[in-house]
Amino acid sequence: MLAGDPCFDRMLAARPYRDRFRRALGVGRGQRLVLLNSTWSPKSLLGDGEGAGGTGGDDALPALLPRLASELPADEYRVAAVLHPNIWHGHGPGQIRAWLDRARRAGLALIDPLEDWRQALLAADVVIGDHGSVTYYAAALGTPVLLGAAPLDSLDPDAPVADFIRTAAGPGTRSPYGSPVRADARPRGAGGRRDPVRRSRPGTRRGGGRPSGCS
């Protein structure tokens, strides 16, 4: 039997266009792009206050964004977010934009989850995510990853993504995000590439939500 992952293959084929994708997202020369990613789950980055913000609420991602804004110099970093399509459909676009209005006015770019998430992933210098497969793809591409939420009880323990979650890094609920982001988001190029948290090709797993557009 022959198996493969057309989404991952498309991203590998599009790597030569990374600079073009970065310009389209407004990433300037010398800037670094931090990409936030949340899957569709009560325990995801957008839905688990204990996972990212440590506040115990249900608004982890909105709580995380002000932390990033206060810890990362605005002239050196751009921040974008990829939210699973079911988040948009479940809460409605108006509610999502209302929750993230302050962050958007501060410069957050909301990425189209159907058309543009692959380009954003290729453009990113570091990804802050959860147990969703977009985070897993980031590590497979060699992009440094930090986990803002990592609910192992939502995953098949034998799945590759569960093994990834067990070994991936996170700053913890009280630690600043800025320090590990600055350490991992060094510009790519000769001598500037860091090893990812885990380098592995995406495999079959259960839970966490598959990125839309993949078949």
mmCIF file of C-alpha atoms in Angstrom:
data_model
loop_
_atom_site.group_PDB
_atom_site.id
_atom_site.type_symbol
_atom_site.label_atom_id
_atom_site.label_comp_id
_atom_site.label_asym_id
_atom_site.label_seq_id
_atom_site.Cartn_x
_atom_site.Cartn_y
_atom_site.Cartn_z
ATOM 1 C CA MET A 1 0.000 0.000 0.000
ATOM 2 C CA LEU A 2 1.268 3.481 -0.887
ATOM 3 C CA ALA A 3 0.369 6.357 1.431
ATOM 4 C CA GLY A 4 1.300 10.017 1.592
ATOM 5 C CA ASP A 5 0.311 13.474 2.761
ATOM 6 C CA PRO A 6 -0.542 15.863 -0.084
ATOM 7 C CA CYS A 7 -0.717 18.869 2.275
ATOM 8 C CA PHE A 8 2.825 18.339 3.471
ATOM 9 C CA ASP A 9 4.032 17.689 -0.077
ATOM 10 C CA ARG A 10 2.456 20.964 -1.242
ATOM 11 C CA MET A 11 4.207 22.864 1.525
ATOM 12 C CA LEU A 12 7.559 21.309 0.696
ATOM 13 C CA ALA A 13 7.073 22.249 -2.947
ATOM 14 C CA ALA A 14 6.182 25.864 -1.979
ATOM 15 C CA ARG A 15 9.230 26.462 0.205
ATOM 16 C CA PRO A 16 11.063 28.484 -2.491
ATOM 17 C CA TYR A 17 8.271 31.094 -2.248
ATOM 18 C CA ARG A 18 8.715 31.742 1.487
ATOM 19 C CA ASP A 19 9.937 35.316 1.038
ATOM 20 C CA ARG A 20 6.917 36.070 -1.149
ATOM 21 C CA PHE A 21 4.557 34.753 1.534
ATOM 22 C CA ARG A 22 6.300 36.853 4.185
ATOM 23 C CA ARG A 23 5.935 40.025 2.145
ATOM 24 C CA ALA A 24 2.232 39.284 1.626
ATOM 25 C CA LEU A 25 1.823 39.074 5.426
ATOM 26 C CA GLY A 26 3.580 42.402 5.920
ATOM 27 C CA VAL A 27 6.740 40.942 7.456
ATOM 28 C CA GLY A 28 9.438 43.519 6.850
ATOM 29 C CA ARG A 29 13.168 43.093 6.411
ATOM 30 C CA GLY A 30 14.699 42.052 9.716
ATOM 31 C CA GLN A 31 11.325 41.216 11.274
ATOM 32 C CA ARG A 32 10.301 37.790 12.542
ATOM 33 C CA LEU A 33 6.868 36.216 12.253
ATOM 34 C CA VAL A 34 5.284 34.500 15.266
ATOM 35 C CA LEU A 35 2.361 32.283 14.207
ATOM 36 C CA LEU A 36 -0.279 31.259 16.729
ATOM 37 C CA ASN A 37 -2.274 28.145 15.901
ATOM 38 C CA SER A 38 -5.351 26.719 17.597
ATOM 39 C CA THR A 39 -7.263 23.588 16.741
ATOM 40 C CA TRP A 40 -10.944 22.965 17.541
ATOM 41 C CA SER A 41 -11.263 21.665 21.091
ATOM 42 C CA PRO A 42 -12.148 22.910 24.587
ATOM 43 C CA LYS A 43 -8.525 22.112 25.470
ATOM 44 C CA SER A 44 -6.968 23.931 22.527
ATOM 45 C CA LEU A 45 -5.048 27.205 22.612
ATOM 46 C CA LEU A 46 -8.352 29.048 22.037
ATOM 47 C CA GLY A 47 -10.412 27.340 24.676
ATOM 48 C CA ASP A 48 -8.197 26.365 27.631
ATOM 49 C CA GLY A 49 -7.321 29.140 30.033
ATOM 50 C CA GLU A 50 -5.049 26.813 31.960
ATOM 51 C CA GLY A 51 -3.129 25.903 28.809
ATOM 52 C CA ALA A 52 -1.804 29.252 27.673
ATOM 53 C CA GLY A 53 -2.795 32.059 29.946
ATOM 54 C CA GLY A 54 -2.931 30.248 33.257
ATOM 55 C CA THR A 55 -5.949 32.313 34.263
ATOM 56 C CA GLY A 56 -8.453 29.480 34.428
ATOM 57 C CA GLY A 57 -10.808 31.092 31.936
ATOM 58 C CA ASP A 58 -11.942 30.038 28.486
ATOM 59 C CA ASP A 59 -10.088 32.794 26.650
ATOM 60 C CA ALA A 60 -6.477 31.579 26.598
ATOM 61 C CA LEU A 61 -5.545 32.973 23.204
ATOM 62 C CA PRO A 62 -6.900 36.487 23.857
ATOM 63 C CA ALA A 63 -5.043 36.401 27.202
ATOM 64 C CA LEU A 64 -1.834 35.288 25.496
ATOM 65 C CA LEU A 65 -1.818 38.043 22.879
ATOM 66 C CA PRO A 66 -1.291 40.954 25.318
ATOM 67 C CA ARG A 67 1.583 38.988 26.869
ATOM 68 C CA LEU A 68 3.265 38.679 23.504
ATOM 69 C CA ALA A 69 2.626 42.339 22.741
ATOM 70 C CA SER A 70 4.266 43.387 26.011
ATOM 71 C CA GLU A 71 7.227 41.004 25.720
ATOM 72 C CA LEU A 72 8.125 41.309 22.024
ATOM 73 C CA PRO A 73 9.276 44.576 20.400
ATOM 74 C CA ALA A 74 6.602 45.611 17.886
ATOM 75 C CA ASP A 75 9.137 46.816 15.344
ATOM 76 C CA GLU A 76 10.917 43.444 15.336
ATOM 77 C CA TYR A 77 7.996 41.005 15.325
ATOM 78 C CA ARG A 78 4.780 40.373 13.438
ATOM 79 C CA VAL A 79 2.109 38.130 14.959
ATOM 80 C CA ALA A 80 -0.471 36.121 13.012
ATOM 81 C CA ALA A 81 -3.026 33.480 13.970
ATOM 82 C CA VAL A 82 -4.458 30.420 12.234
ATOM 83 C CA LEU A 83 -7.706 29.238 13.825
ATOM 84 C CA HIS A 84 -9.352 25.965 12.829
ATOM 85 C CA PRO A 85 -12.362 26.471 10.501
ATOM 86 C CA ASN A 86 -14.703 24.917 13.079
ATOM 87 C CA ILE A 87 -13.762 27.704 15.514
ATOM 88 C CA TRP A 88 -14.967 30.244 12.951
ATOM 89 C CA HIS A 89 -18.134 28.274 12.219
ATOM 90 C CA GLY A 90 -18.843 27.352 15.843
ATOM 91 C CA HIS A 91 -18.573 30.860 17.302
ATOM 92 C CA GLY A 92 -19.183 32.906 14.171
ATOM 93 C CA PRO A 93 -16.800 35.315 12.435
ATOM 94 C CA GLY A 94 -18.267 38.329 14.255
ATOM 95 C CA GLN A 95 -17.614 36.820 17.682
ATOM 96 C CA ILE A 96 -14.072 35.778 16.781
ATOM 97 C CA ARG A 97 -13.242 39.247 15.503
ATOM 98 C CA ALA A 98 -14.816 40.814 18.606
ATOM 99 C CA TRP A 99 -12.728 38.624 20.924
ATOM 100 C CA LEU A 100 -9.558 39.501 19.042
ATOM 101 C CA ASP A 101 -10.395 43.102 18.153
ATOM 102 C CA ARG A 102 -7.828 44.629 20.505
ATOM 103 C CA ALA A 103 -5.116 42.308 19.201
ATOM 104 C CA ARG A 104 -6.057 43.020 15.581
ATOM 105 C CA ARG A 105 -5.834 46.761 16.177
ATOM 106 C CA ALA A 106 -2.386 46.110 17.663
ATOM 107 C CA GLY A 107 -1.315 44.334 14.483
ATOM 108 C CA LEU A 108 -2.488 40.703 14.718
ATOM 109 C CA ALA A 109 -3.164 39.188 11.286
ATOM 110 C CA LEU A 110 -5.980 36.632 11.163
ATOM 111 C CA ILE A 111 -5.192 34.034 8.494
ATOM 112 C CA ASP A 112 -7.843 32.485 6.245
ATOM 113 C CA PRO A 113 -8.046 28.882 7.535
ATOM 114 C CA LEU A 114 -9.110 27.462 4.180
ATOM 115 C CA GLU A 115 -6.747 29.110 1.713
ATOM 116 C CA ASP A 116 -3.766 30.709 3.409
ATOM 117 C CA TRP A 117 -2.693 28.617 6.401
ATOM 118 C CA ARG A 118 0.017 26.745 4.473
ATOM 119 C CA GLN A 119 1.595 29.992 3.266
ATOM 120 C CA ALA A 120 1.536 31.414 6.807
ATOM 121 C CA LEU A 121 3.139 28.263 8.167
ATOM 122 C CA LEU A 122 5.942 28.466 5.619
ATOM 123 C CA ALA A 123 6.449 32.151 6.405
ATOM 124 C CA ALA A 124 6.666 31.669 10.187
ATOM 125 C CA ASP A 125 9.880 31.884 12.203
ATOM 126 C CA VAL A 126 8.321 30.282 15.272
ATOM 127 C CA VAL A 127 4.928 28.671 15.976
ATOM 128 C CA ILE A 128 3.020 28.731 19.270
ATOM 129 C CA GLY A 129 0.387 26.027 19.076
ATOM 130 C CA ASP A 130 -1.367 23.092 20.641
ATOM 131 C CA HIS A 131 -2.125 19.462 19.804
ATOM 132 C CA GLY A 132 -3.520 20.282 16.366
ATOM 133 C CA SER A 133 -1.897 19.004 13.214
ATOM 134 C CA VAL A 134 -0.866 22.489 12.020
ATOM 135 C CA THR A 135 1.561 22.601 14.959
ATOM 136 C CA TYR A 136 2.777 19.134 13.999
ATOM 137 C CA TYR A 137 3.308 20.243 10.408
ATOM 138 C CA ALA A 138 5.376 23.179 11.689
ATOM 139 C CA ALA A 139 7.765 20.850 13.494
ATOM 140 C CA ALA A 140 7.948 18.568 10.462
ATOM 141 C CA LEU A 141 8.958 21.580 8.356
ATOM 142 C CA GLY A 142 11.765 22.377 10.774
ATOM 143 C CA THR A 143 10.117 25.431 12.323
ATOM 144 C CA PRO A 144 10.707 25.948 16.080
ATOM 145 C CA VAL A 145 7.551 25.167 18.082
ATOM 146 C CA LEU A 146 6.346 26.181 21.538
ATOM 147 C CA LEU A 147 3.284 24.523 23.047
ATOM 148 C CA GLY A 148 0.715 26.813 24.624
ATOM 149 C CA ALA A 149 -1.700 23.924 25.292
ATOM 150 C CA ALA A 150 -0.910 20.211 25.282
ATOM 151 C CA PRO A 151 -3.774 17.948 26.438
ATOM 152 C CA LEU A 152 -2.401 14.426 26.096
ATOM 153 C CA ASP A 153 -5.685 12.957 27.329
ATOM 154 C CA SER A 154 -7.328 14.166 24.100
ATOM 155 C CA LEU A 155 -5.006 12.084 21.914
ATOM 156 C CA ASP A 156 -4.475 8.453 21.078
ATOM 157 C CA PRO A 157 -1.361 7.594 23.167
ATOM 158 C CA ASP A 158 0.068 5.564 20.276
ATOM 159 C CA ALA A 159 -0.348 8.340 17.713
ATOM 160 C CA PRO A 160 2.756 10.175 16.436
ATOM 161 C CA VAL A 161 1.336 13.539 17.486
ATOM 162 C CA ALA A 162 1.013 12.294 21.089
ATOM 163 C CA ASP A 163 4.702 11.393 21.089
ATOM 164 C CA PHE A 164 5.448 14.849 19.706
ATOM 165 C CA ILE A 165 3.410 16.546 22.445
ATOM 166 C CA ARG A 166 5.221 14.553 25.147
ATOM 167 C CA THR A 167 8.621 15.775 23.959
ATOM 168 C CA ALA A 168 7.859 19.312 22.747
ATOM 169 C CA ALA A 169 8.677 22.403 24.767
ATOM 170 C CA GLY A 170 6.492 25.017 26.381
ATOM 171 C CA PRO A 171 7.285 28.051 28.547
ATOM 172 C CA GLY A 172 4.856 27.028 31.272
ATOM 173 C CA THR A 173 1.908 28.965 32.652
ATOM 174 C CA ARG A 174 3.959 31.571 34.540
ATOM 175 C CA SER A 175 7.023 31.919 32.348
ATOM 176 C CA PRO A 176 7.255 34.725 29.788
ATOM 177 C CA TYR A 177 6.761 33.780 26.163
ATOM 178 C CA GLY A 178 9.063 36.490 24.929
ATOM 179 C CA SER A 179 12.332 34.834 25.943
ATOM 180 C CA PRO A 180 11.794 31.461 24.202
ATOM 181 C CA VAL A 181 10.249 33.173 21.175
ATOM 182 C CA ARG A 182 13.267 35.450 20.801
ATOM 183 C CA ALA A 183 15.599 32.479 21.209
ATOM 184 C CA ASP A 184 13.810 30.344 18.612
ATOM 185 C CA ALA A 185 12.803 32.958 16.065
ATOM 186 C CA ARG A 186 16.260 33.815 14.787
ATOM 187 C CA PRO A 187 16.273 34.691 11.082
ATOM 188 C CA ARG A 188 16.770 31.706 8.814
ATOM 189 C CA GLY A 189 19.614 31.448 6.412
ATOM 190 C CA ALA A 190 23.235 30.382 6.522
ATOM 191 C CA GLY A 191 23.987 29.395 10.100
ATOM 192 C CA GLY A 192 20.697 30.865 11.358
ATOM 193 C CA ARG A 193 18.529 27.751 11.316
ATOM 194 C CA ARG A 194 17.640 26.204 14.651
ATOM 195 C CA ASP A 195 16.647 22.608 15.155
ATOM 196 C CA PRO A 196 12.895 22.275 15.663
ATOM 197 C CA VAL A 197 11.361 20.864 18.801
ATOM 198 C CA ARG A 198 10.850 17.615 16.942
ATOM 199 C CA ARG A 199 11.508 16.831 13.302
ATOM 200 C CA SER A 200 9.144 14.164 12.016
ATOM 201 C CA ARG A 201 6.841 13.686 9.059
ATOM 202 C CA PRO A 202 3.153 13.988 9.965
ATOM 203 C CA GLY A 203 1.517 10.621 10.409
ATOM 204 C CA THR A 204 -1.884 9.186 11.205
ATOM 205 C CA ARG A 205 -3.299 10.201 14.565
ATOM 206 C CA ARG A 206 -6.619 10.753 16.254
ATOM 207 C CA GLY A 207 -7.919 13.890 17.884
ATOM 208 C CA GLY A 208 -6.816 17.471 17.623
ATOM 209 C CA GLY A 209 -8.536 18.306 14.363
ATOM 210 C CA ARG A 210 -7.063 18.009 10.886
ATOM 211 C CA PRO A 211 -6.364 21.236 9.019
ATOM 212 C CA SER A 212 -9.022 21.948 6.467
ATOM 213 C CA GLY A 213 -8.060 21.656 2.842
ATOM 214 C CA CYS A 214 -6.276 18.353 3.446
ATOM 215 C CA SER A 215 -7.732 15.195 2.046
#
